[in-house]
Amino acid sequence: MSQVQPPRERPSNARPATIQILRWIIVNLGALVVTMLVLRVAIVAVTPDPAQTGLSVLIRATHYATWPLSHVPPLASSITGALTFADVLTLIVAFCAWIAAIGVVAGWEREGQRMGLQSNEERLKP
């Protein structure tokens, strides 16, 4: 019978600086997108004419985020004014995806810290 060998040591390809840059991008870009979608929902829900000069820039910028869901017939129906279910659902999906991405990067950072602090013998223990 053969003896079971412990897994061989593999060098990590992860670079802490790369993960920190990725975290910075995800946090800031996600915050920008979610903030723009919150402003879109607020503007479309409250303003009777969202085609005004300053508001139309934000509406056009966020149109591409809500465009796929606005083509689904039940989601294209209006809640109040020009606010649709697609606007609200896009905000919810973007927020959940943002939080999930932050969680994944935080897990990578935590695992990198755990692997860096333990010795080889401790890594093999369950």
PDB file of C-alpha atoms in Angstrom:
ATOM      1  CA  MET A   1       0.000   0.000   0.000  1.00  0.00           C
ATOM      2  CA  SER A   2       1.140   3.486  -0.705  1.00  0.00           C
ATOM      3  CA  GLN A   3       1.519   6.094   1.937  1.00  0.00           C
ATOM      4  CA  VAL A   4      -0.551   9.238   1.684  1.00  0.00           C
ATOM      5  CA  GLN A   5       1.683  12.192   1.034  1.00  0.00           C
ATOM      6  CA  PRO A   6       0.895  15.681   2.301  1.00  0.00           C
ATOM      7  CA  PRO A   7       0.167  18.166  -0.455  1.00  0.00           C
ATOM      8  CA  ARG A   8       3.241  19.788  -1.910  1.00  0.00           C
ATOM      9  CA  GLU A   9       3.949  23.394  -1.164  1.00  0.00           C
ATOM     10  CA  ARG A  10       2.838  25.707  -3.978  1.00  0.00           C
ATOM     11  CA  PRO A  11       3.891  29.309  -4.258  1.00  0.00           C
ATOM     12  CA  SER A  12       1.054  31.789  -4.092  1.00  0.00           C
ATOM     13  CA  ASN A  13       0.455  33.988  -7.125  1.00  0.00           C
ATOM     14  CA  ALA A  14      -1.504  36.501  -5.086  1.00  0.00           C
ATOM     15  CA  ARG A  15       0.117  39.840  -4.505  1.00  0.00           C
ATOM     16  CA  PRO A  16      -1.179  41.887  -1.564  1.00  0.00           C
ATOM     17  CA  ALA A  17      -0.808  45.124  -3.523  1.00  0.00           C
ATOM     18  CA  THR A  18      -2.928  43.729  -6.365  1.00  0.00           C
ATOM     19  CA  ILE A  19      -5.691  42.678  -3.981  1.00  0.00           C
ATOM     20  CA  GLN A  20      -5.661  46.102  -2.328  1.00  0.00           C
ATOM     21  CA  ILE A  21      -5.929  47.828  -5.699  1.00  0.00           C
ATOM     22  CA  LEU A  22      -8.780  45.491  -6.669  1.00  0.00           C
ATOM     23  CA  ARG A  23     -10.523  46.205  -3.366  1.00  0.00           C
ATOM     24  CA  TRP A  24     -10.122  49.956  -3.889  1.00  0.00           C
ATOM     25  CA  ILE A  25     -11.587  49.702  -7.399  1.00  0.00           C
ATOM     26  CA  ILE A  26     -14.522  47.548  -6.295  1.00  0.00           C
ATOM     27  CA  VAL A  27     -15.369  49.708  -3.284  1.00  0.00           C
ATOM     28  CA  ASN A  28     -15.150  53.044  -5.089  1.00  0.00           C
ATOM     29  CA  LEU A  29     -16.642  52.017  -8.425  1.00  0.00           C
ATOM     30  CA  GLY A  30     -19.436  50.116  -6.690  1.00  0.00           C
ATOM     31  CA  ALA A  31     -20.187  53.079  -4.460  1.00  0.00           C
ATOM     32  CA  LEU A  32     -20.340  55.347  -7.508  1.00  0.00           C
ATOM     33  CA  VAL A  33     -22.699  53.042  -9.415  1.00  0.00           C
ATOM     34  CA  VAL A  34     -24.996  52.427  -6.444  1.00  0.00           C
ATOM     35  CA  THR A  35     -25.084  56.145  -5.612  1.00  0.00           C
ATOM     36  CA  MET A  36     -25.950  57.017  -9.194  1.00  0.00           C
ATOM     37  CA  LEU A  37     -28.744  54.429  -9.189  1.00  0.00           C
ATOM     38  CA  VAL A  38     -30.104  55.733  -5.870  1.00  0.00           C
ATOM     39  CA  LEU A  39     -30.106  59.253  -7.294  1.00  0.00           C
ATOM     40  CA  ARG A  40     -31.842  57.971 -10.434  1.00  0.00           C
ATOM     41  CA  VAL A  41     -34.570  56.315  -8.374  1.00  0.00           C
ATOM     42  CA  ALA A  42     -35.003  59.467  -6.279  1.00  0.00           C
ATOM     43  CA  ILE A  43     -35.095  61.779  -9.297  1.00  0.00           C
ATOM     44  CA  VAL A  44     -37.440  59.626 -11.349  1.00  0.00           C
ATOM     45  CA  ALA A  45     -39.775  59.048  -8.387  1.00  0.00           C
ATOM     46  CA  VAL A  46     -40.053  62.686  -7.300  1.00  0.00           C
ATOM     47  CA  THR A  47     -39.454  64.894 -10.329  1.00  0.00           C
ATOM     48  CA  PRO A  48     -42.410  65.260 -12.672  1.00  0.00           C
ATOM     49  CA  ASP A  49     -40.129  66.089 -15.618  1.00  0.00           C
ATOM     50  CA  PRO A  50     -36.769  64.243 -15.390  1.00  0.00           C
ATOM     51  CA  ALA A  51     -35.786  65.610 -18.822  1.00  0.00           C
ATOM     52  CA  GLN A  52     -34.454  68.849 -17.311  1.00  0.00           C
ATOM     53  CA  THR A  53     -30.887  69.782 -18.213  1.00  0.00           C
ATOM     54  CA  GLY A  54     -28.993  68.664 -15.084  1.00  0.00           C
ATOM     55  CA  LEU A  55     -31.129  65.661 -14.392  1.00  0.00           C
ATOM     56  CA  SER A  56     -31.117  64.280 -17.912  1.00  0.00           C
ATOM     57  CA  VAL A  57     -27.346  63.689 -17.753  1.00  0.00           C
ATOM     58  CA  LEU A  58     -27.766  61.366 -14.777  1.00  0.00           C
ATOM     59  CA  ILE A  59     -30.799  59.681 -16.324  1.00  0.00           C
ATOM     60  CA  ARG A  60     -28.904  59.025 -19.572  1.00  0.00           C
ATOM     61  CA  ALA A  61     -25.813  57.790 -17.705  1.00  0.00           C
ATOM     62  CA  THR A  62     -27.790  55.247 -15.714  1.00  0.00           C
ATOM     63  CA  HIS A  63     -30.097  54.271 -18.574  1.00  0.00           C
ATOM     64  CA  TYR A  64     -27.702  51.536 -19.713  1.00  0.00           C
ATOM     65  CA  ALA A  65     -27.784  49.919 -16.267  1.00  0.00           C
ATOM     66  CA  THR A  66     -31.586  49.723 -16.228  1.00  0.00           C
ATOM     67  CA  TRP A  67     -32.004  49.018 -19.942  1.00  0.00           C
ATOM     68  CA  PRO A  68     -31.920  45.158 -19.837  1.00  0.00           C
ATOM     69  CA  LEU A  69     -34.552  44.885 -17.119  1.00  0.00           C
ATOM     70  CA  SER A  70     -36.752  47.589 -18.617  1.00  0.00           C
ATOM     71  CA  HIS A  71     -37.379  45.320 -21.626  1.00  0.00           C
ATOM     72  CA  VAL A  72     -39.052  42.685 -19.448  1.00  0.00           C
ATOM     73  CA  PRO A  73     -42.787  43.537 -19.704  1.00  0.00           C
ATOM     74  CA  PRO A  74     -43.790  43.185 -16.018  1.00  0.00           C
ATOM     75  CA  LEU A  75     -40.776  45.217 -14.892  1.00  0.00           C
ATOM     76  CA  ALA A  76     -41.477  48.038 -17.335  1.00  0.00           C
ATOM     77  CA  SER A  77     -44.692  48.969 -15.543  1.00  0.00           C
ATOM     78  CA  SER A  78     -44.699  52.213 -13.611  1.00  0.00           C
ATOM     79  CA  ILE A  79     -44.755  52.432  -9.818  1.00  0.00           C
ATOM     80  CA  THR A  80     -45.107  56.188  -9.500  1.00  0.00           C
ATOM     81  CA  GLY A  81     -44.413  58.826 -12.117  1.00  0.00           C
ATOM     82  CA  ALA A  82     -41.600  57.572 -14.338  1.00  0.00           C
ATOM     83  CA  LEU A  83     -40.270  55.152 -11.693  1.00  0.00           C
ATOM     84  CA  THR A  84     -40.525  51.537 -12.842  1.00  0.00           C
ATOM     85  CA  PHE A  85     -39.968  48.196 -11.204  1.00  0.00           C
ATOM     86  CA  ALA A  86     -36.866  47.819 -13.406  1.00  0.00           C
ATOM     87  CA  ASP A  87     -35.277  50.872 -11.752  1.00  0.00           C
ATOM     88  CA  VAL A  88     -35.792  49.492  -8.261  1.00  0.00           C
ATOM     89  CA  LEU A  89     -34.729  45.962  -9.191  1.00  0.00           C
ATOM     90  CA  THR A  90     -31.572  47.254 -10.903  1.00  0.00           C
ATOM     91  CA  LEU A  91     -30.668  49.141  -7.732  1.00  0.00           C
ATOM     92  CA  ILE A  92     -31.189  46.023  -5.605  1.00  0.00           C
ATOM     93  CA  VAL A  93     -29.187  43.776  -7.954  1.00  0.00           C
ATOM     94  CA  ALA A  94     -26.318  46.281  -8.215  1.00  0.00           C
ATOM     95  CA  PHE A  95     -26.174  46.698  -4.433  1.00  0.00           C
ATOM     96  CA  CYS A  96     -26.170  42.929  -3.787  1.00  0.00           C
ATOM     97  CA  ALA A  97     -23.492  42.326  -6.444  1.00  0.00           C
ATOM     98  CA  TRP A  98     -21.376  45.109  -4.938  1.00  0.00           C
ATOM     99  CA  ILE A  99     -21.614  43.654  -1.427  1.00  0.00           C
ATOM    100  CA  ALA A 100     -20.828  40.149  -2.741  1.00  0.00           C
ATOM    101  CA  ALA A 101     -17.748  41.424  -4.603  1.00  0.00           C
ATOM    102  CA  ILE A 102     -16.514  43.188  -1.464  1.00  0.00           C
ATOM    103  CA  GLY A 103     -17.041  39.966   0.485  1.00  0.00           C
ATOM    104  CA  VAL A 104     -15.058  37.909  -2.022  1.00  0.00           C
ATOM    105  CA  VAL A 105     -12.106  40.300  -1.934  1.00  0.00           C
ATOM    106  CA  ALA A 106     -12.249  40.424   1.872  1.00  0.00           C
ATOM    107  CA  GLY A 107     -12.146  36.619   1.899  1.00  0.00           C
ATOM    108  CA  TRP A 108      -9.099  36.644  -0.358  1.00  0.00           C
ATOM    109  CA  GLU A 109      -7.368  39.106   1.954  1.00  0.00           C
ATOM    110  CA  ARG A 110      -8.243  37.072   5.041  1.00  0.00           C
ATOM    111  CA  GLU A 111      -7.038  33.847   3.458  1.00  0.00           C
ATOM    112  CA  GLY A 112      -3.795  35.547   2.417  1.00  0.00           C
ATOM    113  CA  GLN A 113      -3.244  36.731   5.967  1.00  0.00           C
ATOM    114  CA  ARG A 114      -4.039  33.292   7.381  1.00  0.00           C
ATOM    115  CA  MET A 115      -1.697  31.527   4.972  1.00  0.00           C
ATOM    116  CA  GLY A 116       1.079  34.027   5.615  1.00  0.00           C
ATOM    117  CA  LEU A 117       0.944  33.732   9.411  1.00  0.00           C
ATOM    118  CA  GLN A 118       0.886  29.950   9.798  1.00  0.00           C
ATOM    119  CA  SER A 119       3.776  27.571   9.502  1.00  0.00           C
ATOM    120  CA  ASN A 120       3.747  24.601   7.129  1.00  0.00           C
ATOM    121  CA  GLU A 121       2.741  22.133   9.867  1.00  0.00           C
ATOM    122  CA  GLU A 122      -0.228  24.220  10.980  1.00  0.00           C
ATOM    123  CA  ARG A 123      -1.500  24.578   7.401  1.00  0.00           C
ATOM    124  CA  LEU A 124      -1.862  20.819   7.106  1.00  0.00           C
ATOM    125  CA  LYS A 125      -4.075  20.522  10.171  1.00  0.00           C
ATOM    126  CA  PRO A 126      -7.829  20.705   9.563  1.00  0.00           C
TER     127      PRO A 126
END
